Amino acid sequence: MTTPHPFTALPLGGIGTGNLALAADGSLKQWQLHNIGNHTGTLPGSFFALRISQWEPPFNEQRVLIAQPGEPHEPTVLINDDDVPTWQRDLLEEFSPMASASFEGHYPFGTVTFVDDTLPVKVTLDAFTPLIPLNEDDSALPAALFTFTFTNTDPKTGLNGWLGAGLQNAIGHDGMTNPVGVHSPRYGGNVNTVHRADGWTELTMTNPSLNESAPRDPGAGTMSLSVSGTRVSSLPQWTDPAQFMDFMATRQPVGPDEWNGVPDDLPDPQPNGITVRPMPSPSGSTWNGGVVSQFFLEPGETTTVRVAITWHFPNRYVNFVQFGGVQPTYAPATHWLGNRYTTRWSDASQVTAYVHENWDPLEHHSRAWVDAMTNSDLADEPGGEVADRMLTQAAIVRSPSYFQSADDRTFAFEGVLGASTPMWAGFVGGSCPLNCTHVHAYAQGTAKLFPRMERSMRETEFTITQAPEGFIPHRVLLPLETPQIWDREIGGPGDPALDGMLSIVLRTYREARYQAGGAWLEQHWPNLVRLMDYIEDTWDPDSTGLLHGIQPSTHDIDLCGINPYMGTYWLAALRAMEEISKLLGDDERASHYRERFEASSRAYDEALFTGEYYRQVLEEGDRDDFQWKDGCLSDQLIGQWWAHQLDLGYLLPRDHVVTALKNVVRLNLRTGFDDFEHPYRSFATGKETGLLMCSWPTGGRPDVPTRYCDEVWTGIEYQVAAHCLHEGLTDEGYAVLHGLWARYDGTTRNPYNEIECGDHYTRALSGWSVFDELTGITWNQFTGELRIAREPRRSLVVMTGTGWGTLTRDEGGLTLTCLYGTIDATTVTVADTLVAPEGVNISAGESAKLSAAQES
């Protein structure tokens, strides 16, 4: 996607490692490396710069590689992706920026093309952090990798160029209070050291006093800045950008005859010319460090310079307030969590050595994923955005919303605190900890891209948070030894969320079908039975087929009465339990769940379908505060969306489902919010289009309606759009998607950051179901069946639990190619035709020819 300034910020960083972001203007922002989310985190002095010199005619200019700020723009409510720190504003006032820049991104790659007609050089910046679905290790690299490409545009004269990269040594920093220059209360004793090897110059950033005397300090760790080139000089200790820019200005030009391919023999001086050895920074201060790579270009010649920023901060703590009254602490003996990514490496220099050695294969595999998506039929869908938007789903998984502890467990906040949360929780940290079952009930992306992470979350639910009675609270408390929330208010809502518990049944079946397999499912079967028995006994003790009473939900309120939101979840869970029972040979339970499903399906349809959509019917004694009654709820069919994801069939009559879904879009999709009152939060404004959570087309809106009814949640929009696509309501599905994507096009919001209660909100991972519907691919680990609903026009991306690749069509027929892992299927069906009756078993780089499918 091509996006303009000023809101675009591409996250760079791996799973659970923290991030920095590349802005569309070429600046680096949103520094959040220290195990805490901080969307406005800054590291002053961290930037790229360029010097260009020519002999005839005389020319010598320096630029900061950040585009000239554009015209002032209107802020967007609840958004801070356009934030520009004061130090960067000052930098661009003191030193010349580039005239302009454009950005194009296919996550995890982003390209900034700088434009400055006063320079005889073309400059592009390509950035990425390796992303390889199913490969957690290489997708969890604490690294931001940059490739600068320079082309001499002068047809007659050669030029000297110097690329400078500056970075602040942030060891000891708390990740919350932004430094002022090189000053921060927890700085002091920071040391930068230069190393040269194998065509790279590396500046290692440490704090020996901290790392040795307090190795479990939250700020302890290491960082690294490295630059490629054979003629490289460094300024390891500086405090003001002017010093680094002056240092670049003193590098001596050379001609083609003098270029000897060896490092610059000039020492690495401070600006006063005194050669220095590494020395600790004063108390309350740190050092900035810089590395300069020199190059020479003949007319028309092109060269590249690579830059790597890596980091290693092993001391993650329970540094967040948890529901249930559990306070944060930095007690190493009890509240240290650590990081999975730091168990692979001892420091940032080891990460640097790994990316130097493996840069090309890491980039190759990451580009193979991106190319498979962007060259597939998805690129031909209306608007041409689908492939790019599906790629960005992984950005949520690699944001600070997710982390992995040193003992290899996956945890997730609902989002990252930011501009949408200061009224109740502040700007810094994680939003609504942890592993919220009712929010993650929407998140399909993690399970498909990194299924082991979702498996870990199910295992925590069954082995840690499930109560003896069988219910599962919708949040887990850390450390895990902490008594879980079995007997006190949880928060958002107060009691265990029923939708979250029902979704655990569905997600467990999903994990088993996609990758985990039968033995894993059988291990957790007793937990599922206890959970479903609890739900049946609590909400339908008389076997009426309908759930009754208070039903805590993701709307942060207690739903009441007979309602389709919880009802379709219930129907989907019954069907999933029936299928699981069959798989495990429990025929008695399979019959039980089948009987309950059939009775419940009839009961819900008869009680709630109005002829247009499914309403809510309150029962005697139910309160009507925070309900919707005769309203049209957008995710009234969420259980049916789940059922389609899991091949569970229709939960309610198909014609009623299609009618209700079509009317959800007709009644709730709104264009234009200028005259719309937002009682809570505004996620769509002005002339934008968005799907309201609920509307009352026939009147009857309660005096206190369901909470958030007037909001627009991307997680619901994706869910409804994907369901529309499944039912053949293509126009309706794309109307919702295009409205969503237009809001997040870079002009008013960041395409890599969909918000709700915080940034990088995990509910938005429901978007991956759009991929599933548009590719029509179903994988069943139990049977080994790979089913593809439609023939590719050109190419489809195929994913199983063990590998991914492409299904392509050409004059020779269909070819299945594995690009990563293995694709081992007993049968392959395309467009209802068996095209591999004896199955396929191919590994990365291998292909299998398939029989021609019937014409669609």
PDB file of N, CA and C in Angstrom, residues 461-462 464-473 484-488 490 495-496 501 526-539 589:
ATOM      1  N   GLU A 461      -5.151 -21.483  30.046  1.00  0.00           N
ATOM      2  CA  GLU A 461      -6.548 -21.441  30.491  1.00  0.00           C
ATOM      3  C   GLU A 461      -6.942 -22.732  31.197  1.00  0.00           C
ATOM      4  N   PHE A 462      -6.514 -23.864  30.664  1.00  0.00           N
ATOM      5  CA  PHE A 462      -6.939 -25.136  31.234  1.00  0.00           C
ATOM      6  C   PHE A 462      -6.137 -25.537  32.474  1.00  0.00           C
ATOM      7  N   ILE A 464      -4.169 -23.371  34.451  1.00  0.00           N
ATOM      8  CA  ILE A 464      -3.946 -22.329  35.454  1.00  0.00           C
ATOM      9  C   ILE A 464      -5.245 -21.634  35.861  1.00  0.00           C
ATOM     10  N   THR A 465      -5.992 -21.148  34.887  1.00  0.00           N
ATOM     11  CA  THR A 465      -7.104 -20.255  35.235  1.00  0.00           C
ATOM     12  C   THR A 465      -8.435 -20.963  35.439  1.00  0.00           C
ATOM     13  N   GLN A 466      -8.596 -22.193  34.962  1.00  0.00           N
ATOM     14  CA  GLN A 466      -9.892 -22.856  35.145  1.00  0.00           C
ATOM     15  C   GLN A 466     -10.126 -23.161  36.620  1.00  0.00           C
ATOM     16  N   ALA A 467     -11.292 -22.766  37.108  1.00  0.00           N
ATOM     17  CA  ALA A 467     -11.648 -22.977  38.507  1.00  0.00           C
ATOM     18  C   ALA A 467     -12.091 -24.416  38.733  1.00  0.00           C
ATOM     19  N   PRO A 468     -12.016 -24.898  39.975  1.00  0.00           N
ATOM     20  CA  PRO A 468     -12.463 -26.273  40.251  1.00  0.00           C
ATOM     21  C   PRO A 468     -13.895 -26.537  39.810  1.00  0.00           C
ATOM     22  N   GLU A 469     -14.756 -25.490  39.877  1.00  0.00           N
ATOM     23  CA  GLU A 469     -16.146 -25.677  39.460  1.00  0.00           C
ATOM     24  C   GLU A 469     -16.299 -25.838  37.959  1.00  0.00           C
ATOM     25  N   GLY A 470     -15.261 -25.451  37.202  1.00  0.00           N
ATOM     26  CA  GLY A 470     -15.307 -25.622  35.750  1.00  0.00           C
ATOM     27  C   GLY A 470     -15.269 -24.336  34.968  1.00  0.00           C
ATOM     28  N   PHE A 471     -15.666 -23.200  35.572  1.00  0.00           N
ATOM     29  CA  PHE A 471     -15.666 -21.955  34.812  1.00  0.00           C
ATOM     30  C   PHE A 471     -14.239 -21.456  34.617  1.00  0.00           C
ATOM     31  N   ILE A 472     -14.058 -20.573  33.630  1.00  0.00           N
ATOM     32  CA  ILE A 472     -12.741 -20.009  33.325  1.00  0.00           C
ATOM     33  C   ILE A 472     -12.864 -18.488  33.333  1.00  0.00           C
ATOM     34  N   PRO A 473     -12.213 -17.798  34.273  1.00  0.00           N
ATOM     35  CA  PRO A 473     -12.232 -16.330  34.263  1.00  0.00           C
ATOM     36  C   PRO A 473     -11.663 -15.797  32.955  1.00  0.00           C
ATOM     37  N   GLN A 484      -5.846 -17.173  41.174  1.00  0.00           N
ATOM     38  CA  GLN A 484      -6.563 -16.630  40.025  1.00  0.00           C
ATOM     39  C   GLN A 484      -7.916 -16.070  40.466  1.00  0.00           C
ATOM     40  N   ILE A 485      -8.593 -15.401  39.528  1.00  0.00           N
ATOM     41  CA  ILE A 485      -9.790 -14.642  39.895  1.00  0.00           C
ATOM     42  C   ILE A 485     -10.998 -15.575  39.896  1.00  0.00           C
ATOM     43  N   TRP A 486     -11.100 -16.381  40.948  1.00  0.00           N
ATOM     44  CA  TRP A 486     -12.198 -17.331  41.061  1.00  0.00           C
ATOM     45  C   TRP A 486     -13.313 -16.818  41.973  1.00  0.00           C
ATOM     46  N   ASP A 487     -12.981 -15.862  42.849  1.00  0.00           N
ATOM     47  CA  ASP A 487     -13.949 -15.499  43.882  1.00  0.00           C
ATOM     48  C   ASP A 487     -14.057 -13.991  44.093  1.00  0.00           C
ATOM     49  N   ARG A 488     -13.642 -13.204  43.091  1.00  0.00           N
ATOM     50  CA  ARG A 488     -13.763 -11.752  43.227  1.00  0.00           C
ATOM     51  C   ARG A 488     -13.980 -11.148  41.844  1.00  0.00           C
ATOM     52  N   ILE A 490     -13.740  -9.484  38.373  1.00  0.00           N
ATOM     53  CA  ILE A 490     -12.645  -9.577  37.399  1.00  0.00           C
ATOM     54  C   ILE A 490     -12.385  -8.232  36.732  1.00  0.00           C
ATOM     55  N   ASP A 495     -18.009 -10.633  36.344  1.00  0.00           N
ATOM     56  CA  ASP A 495     -17.987 -12.089  36.481  1.00  0.00           C
ATOM     57  C   ASP A 495     -17.401 -12.718  35.220  1.00  0.00           C
ATOM     58  N   PRO A 496     -17.024 -13.995  35.288  1.00  0.00           N
ATOM     59  CA  PRO A 496     -16.429 -14.643  34.112  1.00  0.00           C
ATOM     60  C   PRO A 496     -17.298 -14.475  32.870  1.00  0.00           C
ATOM     61  N   MET A 501     -15.886 -17.919  27.585  1.00  0.00           N
ATOM     62  CA  MET A 501     -15.837 -19.353  27.870  1.00  0.00           C
ATOM     63  C   MET A 501     -16.317 -20.177  26.677  1.00  0.00           C
ATOM     64  N   PRO A 526     -11.145 -33.455  29.278  1.00  0.00           N
ATOM     65  CA  PRO A 526     -11.830 -33.312  30.576  1.00  0.00           C
ATOM     66  C   PRO A 526     -12.085 -31.851  30.953  1.00  0.00           C
ATOM     67  N   ASN A 527     -11.163 -30.953  30.591  1.00  0.00           N
ATOM     68  CA  ASN A 527     -11.372 -29.532  30.874  1.00  0.00           C
ATOM     69  C   ASN A 527     -12.562 -28.989  30.107  1.00  0.00           C
ATOM     70  N   LEU A 528     -12.687 -29.385  28.835  1.00  0.00           N
ATOM     71  CA  LEU A 528     -13.813 -28.929  28.023  1.00  0.00           C
ATOM     72  C   LEU A 528     -15.139 -29.436  28.576  1.00  0.00           C
ATOM     73  N   VAL A 529     -15.164 -30.687  28.998  1.00  0.00           N
ATOM     74  CA  VAL A 529     -16.388 -31.256  29.539  1.00  0.00           C
ATOM     75  C   VAL A 529     -16.798 -30.512  30.806  1.00  0.00           C
ATOM     76  N   ARG A 530     -15.831 -30.264  31.699  1.00  0.00           N
ATOM     77  CA  ARG A 530     -16.140 -29.517  32.923  1.00  0.00           C
ATOM     78  C   ARG A 530     -16.664 -28.129  32.594  1.00  0.00           C
ATOM     79  N   LEU A 531     -16.052 -27.487  31.608  1.00  0.00           N
ATOM     80  CA  LEU A 531     -16.471 -26.141  31.226  1.00  0.00           C
ATOM     81  C   LEU A 531     -17.897 -26.152  30.680  1.00  0.00           C
ATOM     82  N   MET A 532     -18.181 -27.058  29.762  1.00  0.00           N
ATOM     83  CA  MET A 532     -19.524 -27.095  29.170  1.00  0.00           C
ATOM     84  C   MET A 532     -20.570 -27.534  30.185  1.00  0.00           C
ATOM     85  N   ASP A 533     -20.211 -28.456  31.080  1.00  0.00           N
ATOM     86  CA  ASP A 533     -21.164 -28.846  32.129  1.00  0.00           C
ATOM     87  C   ASP A 533     -21.505 -27.644  32.994  1.00  0.00           C
ATOM     88  N   TYR A 534     -20.500 -26.838  33.310  1.00  0.00           N
ATOM     89  CA  TYR A 534     -20.741 -25.652  34.126  1.00  0.00           C
ATOM     90  C   TYR A 534     -21.677 -24.682  33.404  1.00  0.00           C
ATOM     91  N   ILE A 535     -21.426 -24.470  32.114  1.00  0.00           N
ATOM     92  CA  ILE A 535     -22.255 -23.535  31.346  1.00  0.00           C
ATOM     93  C   ILE A 535     -23.694 -24.044  31.272  1.00  0.00           C
ATOM     94  N   GLU A 536     -23.865 -25.333  30.997  1.00  0.00           N
ATOM     95  CA  GLU A 536     -25.215 -25.891  30.919  1.00  0.00           C
ATOM     96  C   GLU A 536     -25.940 -25.759  32.257  1.00  0.00           C
ATOM     97  N   ASP A 537     -25.271 -26.118  33.329  1.00  0.00           N
ATOM     98  CA  ASP A 537     -25.906 -26.102  34.644  1.00  0.00           C
ATOM     99  C   ASP A 537     -26.216 -24.683  35.116  1.00  0.00           C
ATOM    100  N   THR A 538     -25.407 -23.714  34.693  1.00  0.00           N
ATOM    101  CA  THR A 538     -25.582 -22.350  35.159  1.00  0.00           C
ATOM    102  C   THR A 538     -26.605 -21.584  34.339  1.00  0.00           C
ATOM    103  N   TRP A 539     -26.561 -21.731  33.022  1.00  0.00           N
ATOM    104  CA  TRP A 539     -27.394 -20.878  32.167  1.00  0.00           C
ATOM    105  C   TRP A 539     -28.587 -21.601  31.514  1.00  0.00           C
ATOM    106  N   ARG A 589     -21.775 -38.571  24.547  1.00  0.00           N
ATOM    107  CA  ARG A 589     -21.731 -37.116  24.629  1.00  0.00           C
ATOM    108  C   ARG A 589     -22.033 -36.492  23.264  1.00  0.00           C
TER     109      ARG A 589
END
